[in-house]
Amino acid sequence: MTNPFDLRGKVAAVTGANTGIGQAIALTLAEAGADVALVGRTAAEDTAGQVRAAGRRALIVDADLSTTVDVASIVERTVGELGRLDILVNNAGIIRRNDALEFTEEDWDAVVDTNLKSLFFLSQAAARHMVEQGGGKIINIASLLSFQGGIRVASYTASKSGVAGLTKLLANEWAAKGINVNAIAPGYIATNNTAALQADEARNRQILERIPAGRWGEPSDLGGAALFLASSASDYVHGHILTVDGGWMAR
Ligand code: NAP
């Protein structure tokens, strides 16, 4: 029987792959056989070394996703140098914290532009290529704040709720074109993004008390979900938002 999780011959692009969740997903896809374009504003040298150590090609693509100016060139460079683009993982994201009464337009625009606007236009650029190629997989990194309100993170909640909505819209438009669009909603994962929460003793305790698994997630905990959604195992899965949260949403 052929292995539905085998990604040999496939090319993936992962945004924000120098650290955290993006790095872990890039490595999982490489270990499953994919060559990987590592897209971001910080060169993912360490990730590239690990992808190459797994026997796959790695391409570092310099791109600032706080604007859409680099979006078309990300797809062009990936296809030009790695030959195709089968899997896009929209992982790059930022968060800003402030009371809603004090929240600034700068903190609104920075987060929404990076987490939502660039995600849409990079997906559009990738999908134009995937349609010509005959199909592909797009995986958006959502959040528990795609479902819940959160507190003091107005632009983050707006952006991640938007990511959930867009995942479903794009799935509706592109499923018949052979493109699967799905999302992963990570729970509380130990990365730079959550360093402030981990360091806050009281918040850390409250968070752990609500997680049935009883621990923070590790970036590598996201690998299996990403591989599933990147592989032919998920060919009939469209518009799904898969929580990987130690059970948080079940509580
Ligand atoms: P992280 O360690 O802070 O990684 C974020 C990545 O996004 C980094 O590679 C970062 O690059 C990149 N990035 C940020 N702004 C960028 C820009 N303008 N252009 C290009 N790349 C940019 O955090 P993480 O936790 O792994 O986050 C990855 C994704 O998971 C984000 O979308 C986040 O919202 C989501 N998420 C995380 C959690 C969690 O608990 N950690 C939970 C739910 C969702 P630099 O290193 O150059 O900044």
Coordinates of C-alpha atoms and ligand atoms in Angstrom, one line a residue:
M1 CA 0.0 0.0 0.0
T2 CA 1.3 3.5 -0.8
N3 CA 2.0 5.7 2.2
P4 CA -0.5 8.6 2.1
F5 CA 1.8 10.7 4.2
D6 CA 4.7 10.4 1.8
L7 CA 5.7 13.9 0.6
R8 CA 8.6 12.9 -1.7
G9 CA 8.6 15.0 -4.8
K10 CA 6.5 17.8 -3.2
V11 CA 7.6 21.3 -2.5
A12 CA 6.4 23.2 0.5
A13 CA 6.7 26.9 1.5
V14 CA 6.5 27.7 5.2
T15 CA 6.4 31.3 6.4
G16 CA 8.1 32.3 9.7
A17 CA 10.2 29.1 9.6
N18 CA 13.3 30.3 11.5
T19 CA 11.7 29.6 14.9
G20 CA 8.8 28.1 16.9
I21 CA 5.9 26.4 15.2
G22 CA 7.0 27.3 11.6
Q23 CA 10.4 25.7 12.2
A24 CA 8.8 22.5 13.6
I25 CA 6.4 22.2 10.7
A26 CA 9.1 22.8 8.1
L27 CA 11.2 20.0 9.6
T28 CA 8.2 17.6 9.8
L29 CA 7.4 18.2 6.1
A30 CA 11.1 17.7 5.2
E31 CA 11.3 14.5 7.2
A32 CA 8.2 13.3 5.2
G33 CA 10.1 14.0 2.0
A34 CA 9.3 17.5 0.9
D35 CA 11.8 20.2 -0.2
V36 CA 11.1 23.4 1.7
A37 CA 11.2 27.1 1.0
L38 CA 11.8 28.9 4.3
V39 CA 10.1 32.3 4.0
G40 CA 10.6 35.2 6.4
R41 CA 12.3 38.4 7.4
T42 CA 15.0 36.5 9.5
A43 CA 17.0 34.1 7.4
A44 CA 16.2 30.5 8.6
E45 CA 19.8 29.3 8.5
D46 CA 19.3 26.8 11.4
T47 CA 16.1 25.3 9.9
A48 CA 17.8 25.1 6.4
G49 CA 20.6 23.1 7.9
Q50 CA 18.2 20.7 9.6
V51 CA 16.2 20.3 6.3
R52 CA 19.4 19.5 4.4
A53 CA 20.4 17.1 7.1
A54 CA 17.1 15.3 6.5
G55 CA 18.2 14.9 2.9
R56 CA 15.9 17.6 1.4
R57 CA 16.5 20.8 -0.5
A58 CA 16.0 24.1 1.5
L59 CA 15.6 27.5 0.0
I60 CA 15.8 30.6 2.2
V61 CA 13.4 33.3 0.8
D62 CA 13.8 36.7 2.3
A63 CA 10.3 38.3 2.7
D64 CA 8.7 40.9 5.0
L65 CA 5.1 39.9 5.5
S66 CA 4.1 43.1 7.3
T67 CA 3.3 44.3 3.7
T68 CA 2.2 42.5 0.6
V69 CA 5.1 43.7 -1.6
D70 CA 7.1 40.5 -1.4
V71 CA 4.2 38.1 -1.9
A72 CA 4.4 37.4 -5.7
S73 CA 8.2 37.0 -5.5
I74 CA 7.8 34.3 -2.8
V75 CA 5.9 32.0 -5.2
E76 CA 8.2 33.0 -8.2
R77 CA 11.4 32.2 -6.3
T78 CA 10.1 28.9 -4.9
V79 CA 8.8 27.7 -8.2
G80 CA 11.9 29.1 -10.0
E81 CA 14.4 27.4 -7.7
L82 CA 12.6 24.3 -6.4
G83 CA 10.5 23.6 -9.5
R84 CA 6.9 23.7 -8.1
L85 CA 4.8 24.6 -5.1
D86 CA 2.5 22.0 -3.6
I87 CA 2.0 23.1 0.0
L88 CA 1.8 26.6 1.5
V89 CA 1.9 26.9 5.3
N90 CA 0.9 30.5 6.4
N91 CA 2.5 30.5 9.8
A92 CA 4.1 33.9 10.3
G93 CA 2.3 36.0 12.8
I94 CA 2.7 38.6 15.5
I95 CA 0.7 39.7 18.6
R96 CA 0.4 43.0 20.4
R97 CA -1.1 43.4 23.9
N98 CA -3.0 46.4 25.2
D99 CA -6.4 47.3 26.8
A100 CA -9.1 47.8 24.1
L101 CA -9.5 51.4 25.5
E102 CA -5.9 52.2 24.8
F103 CA -5.3 50.1 21.6
T104 CA -3.5 52.0 18.9
E105 CA -4.1 52.0 15.2
E106 CA -0.4 51.1 14.7
D107 CA -0.9 47.9 16.8
W108 CA -4.1 47.2 14.9
D109 CA -2.5 47.6 11.4
A110 CA 0.7 45.8 12.2
V111 CA -1.1 42.6 13.4
V112 CA -3.9 42.6 10.9
D113 CA -1.6 43.3 7.9
T114 CA 0.8 40.5 8.9
N115 CA -1.6 37.8 10.2
L116 CA -4.5 38.3 7.8
K117 CA -3.8 40.5 4.8
S118 CA -0.5 38.9 3.8
L119 CA -1.9 35.5 4.4
F120 CA -4.7 36.2 2.0
F121 CA -2.6 37.6 -0.8
L122 CA 0.1 35.0 -0.4
S123 CA -2.6 32.3 -0.6
Q124 CA -3.9 34.0 -3.7
A125 CA -0.5 34.0 -5.4
A126 CA 0.1 30.4 -4.4
A127 CA -3.3 29.2 -5.5
R128 CA -2.9 30.8 -9.0
H129 CA 0.2 28.6 -9.4
M130 CA -1.6 25.6 -7.8
V131 CA -4.6 25.9 -10.2
E132 CA -2.2 25.7 -13.2
Q133 CA -0.4 22.8 -11.5
G134 CA -3.5 20.9 -10.9
G135 CA -3.9 21.2 -7.1
G136 CA -2.2 21.9 -3.8
K137 CA -2.6 22.3 0.0
I138 CA -2.8 25.5 1.9
I139 CA -2.6 25.3 5.7
N140 CA -3.3 28.5 7.8
I141 CA -2.1 28.8 11.4
A142 CA -5.2 30.0 13.3
S143 CA -5.5 30.2 17.1
L144 CA -7.8 29.5 20.0
L145 CA -8.7 33.2 19.4
S146 CA -10.3 32.1 16.1
F147 CA -13.0 30.7 18.4
Q148 CA -12.7 32.7 21.7
G149 CA -12.5 36.4 22.4
G150 CA -9.3 36.6 24.5
I151 CA -8.4 39.7 26.4
R152 CA -6.1 42.7 25.6
V153 CA -5.3 41.4 22.1
A154 CA -7.9 43.1 20.0
S155 CA -6.1 43.0 16.7
Y156 CA -4.8 39.5 17.2
T157 CA -8.4 38.2 17.9
A158 CA -9.7 40.0 14.9
S159 CA -6.9 38.7 12.7
K160 CA -7.2 35.0 13.8
S161 CA -11.0 35.1 13.7
G162 CA -10.5 36.4 10.2
V163 CA -8.1 33.6 9.4
A164 CA -10.8 31.0 10.4
G165 CA -13.4 32.7 8.1
L166 CA -11.0 33.0 5.2
T167 CA -10.0 29.4 5.5
K168 CA -13.6 28.4 5.0
L169 CA -14.2 30.9 2.2
L170 CA -11.1 29.8 0.3
A171 CA -12.0 26.2 0.8
N172 CA -15.4 26.9 -0.7
E173 CA -13.9 28.6 -3.8
W174 CA -10.9 26.3 -4.4
A175 CA -12.0 22.8 -3.3
A176 CA -13.3 22.0 -6.8
K177 CA -9.9 23.3 -8.2
G178 CA -8.0 20.6 -6.3
I179 CA -6.8 22.9 -3.6
N180 CA -7.4 21.9 0.1
V181 CA -7.5 24.9 2.4
N182 CA -7.5 24.1 6.1
A183 CA -6.2 25.6 9.3
I184 CA -4.6 24.4 12.5
A185 CA -5.5 26.2 15.7
P186 CA -2.7 25.7 18.2
G187 CA -3.4 25.9 21.9
Y188 CA -0.8 27.2 24.3
I189 CA 2.6 26.4 22.7
A190 CA 5.9 27.3 24.3
T191 CA 7.5 29.8 21.8
N192 CA 8.6 33.4 21.6
N193 CA 5.0 34.4 20.9
T194 CA 3.9 33.2 24.4
A195 CA 7.1 34.1 26.3
A196 CA 5.3 36.8 28.3
L197 CA 2.5 34.4 29.4
Q198 CA 5.0 31.7 30.4
A199 CA 6.9 34.2 32.5
D200 CA 3.8 35.4 34.3
E201 CA 3.5 33.0 37.2
A202 CA -0.2 33.5 37.9
R203 CA -1.3 33.4 34.2
N204 CA 0.9 30.3 33.7
R205 CA -0.8 28.5 36.5
Q206 CA -4.3 29.5 35.3
I207 CA -3.5 28.3 31.8
L208 CA -2.1 24.9 33.0
E209 CA -5.1 24.3 35.2
R210 CA -7.4 24.5 32.1
I211 CA -5.3 22.3 29.8
P212 CA -6.5 18.6 30.2
A213 CA -3.1 17.4 29.0
G214 CA -1.6 19.3 31.9
R215 CA 1.3 20.9 30.0
W216 CA 2.2 23.5 27.4
G217 CA 2.5 22.3 23.9
E218 CA 5.8 22.0 22.1
P219 CA 6.2 23.3 18.5
S220 CA 6.8 19.7 17.5
D221 CA 3.3 18.8 18.7
L222 CA 2.0 20.6 15.6
G223 CA 3.9 18.4 13.2
G224 CA 1.5 15.6 12.8
A225 CA -1.5 17.8 12.1
A226 CA 0.5 19.8 9.5
L227 CA 1.7 16.6 7.8
F228 CA -1.9 15.3 7.7
L229 CA -3.2 18.5 6.1
A230 CA -0.2 18.6 3.7
S231 CA -0.6 15.1 2.5
S232 CA -3.0 13.1 0.4
A233 CA -4.4 11.6 3.6
S234 CA -6.5 14.8 3.8
D235 CA -7.6 15.0 0.2
Y236 CA -11.3 15.1 1.1
V237 CA -10.8 17.6 4.1
H238 CA -11.7 21.1 3.2
G239 CA -12.3 24.2 5.3
H240 CA -11.5 22.5 8.6
I241 CA -9.9 24.2 11.6
L242 CA -8.0 21.5 13.5
T243 CA -7.4 22.3 17.2
V244 CA -4.1 21.0 18.6
D245 CA -4.5 22.3 22.1
G246 CA -4.1 19.5 24.7
G247 CA -7.9 19.5 25.1
W248 CA -8.4 23.2 25.9
M249 CA -11.4 23.6 23.7
A250 CA -13.1 20.5 25.1
R251 CA -13.1 22.0 28.5
Ligands
NAP1 P1 7.2 33.0 17.0 O1 8.2 32.1 17.6 O2 7.2 34.4 17.4 O3 7.3 32.9 15.4 C1 6.6 33.8 14.6 C2 7.3 33.7 13.2 O4 6.6 34.7 12.3 C3 8.7 34.1 13.2 O5 9.4 33.3 12.3 C4 8.7 35.5 12.8 O6 10.0 36.0 12.3 C5 7.6 35.5 11.7 N1 7.2 36.8 11.4 C6 6.7 37.7 12.2 N2 6.5 38.9 11.5 C7 6.9 38.7 10.3 C8 7.0 39.5 9.1 N3 6.6 40.8 9.1 N4 7.5 39.0 8.0 C9 8.0 37.7 8.0 N5 7.9 36.9 9.0 C10 7.4 37.4 10.2 O7 5.8 32.4 17.4 P2 5.0 31.1 17.1 O8 4.3 30.8 18.4 O9 5.9 30.0 16.5 O10 3.9 31.6 16.1 C11 3.7 31.0 14.8 C12 2.2 31.1 14.5 O11 1.5 30.4 15.4 C13 1.7 32.6 14.5 O12 0.8 32.8 13.5 C14 1.0 32.6 15.9 O13 0.0 33.6 15.9 C15 0.4 31.2 15.9 N6 0.0 30.7 17.2 C16 0.9 30.5 18.2 C17 0.4 30.0 19.4 C18 1.4 29.8 20.6 O14 0.9 29.4 21.7 N7 2.7 29.9 20.4 C19 -0.9 29.8 19.6 C20 -1.8 30.0 18.6 C21 -1.3 30.5 17.4 P3 11.0 36.7 13.2 O15 11.7 35.7 14.0 O16 11.9 37.5 12.2 O17 10.2 37.6 14.1

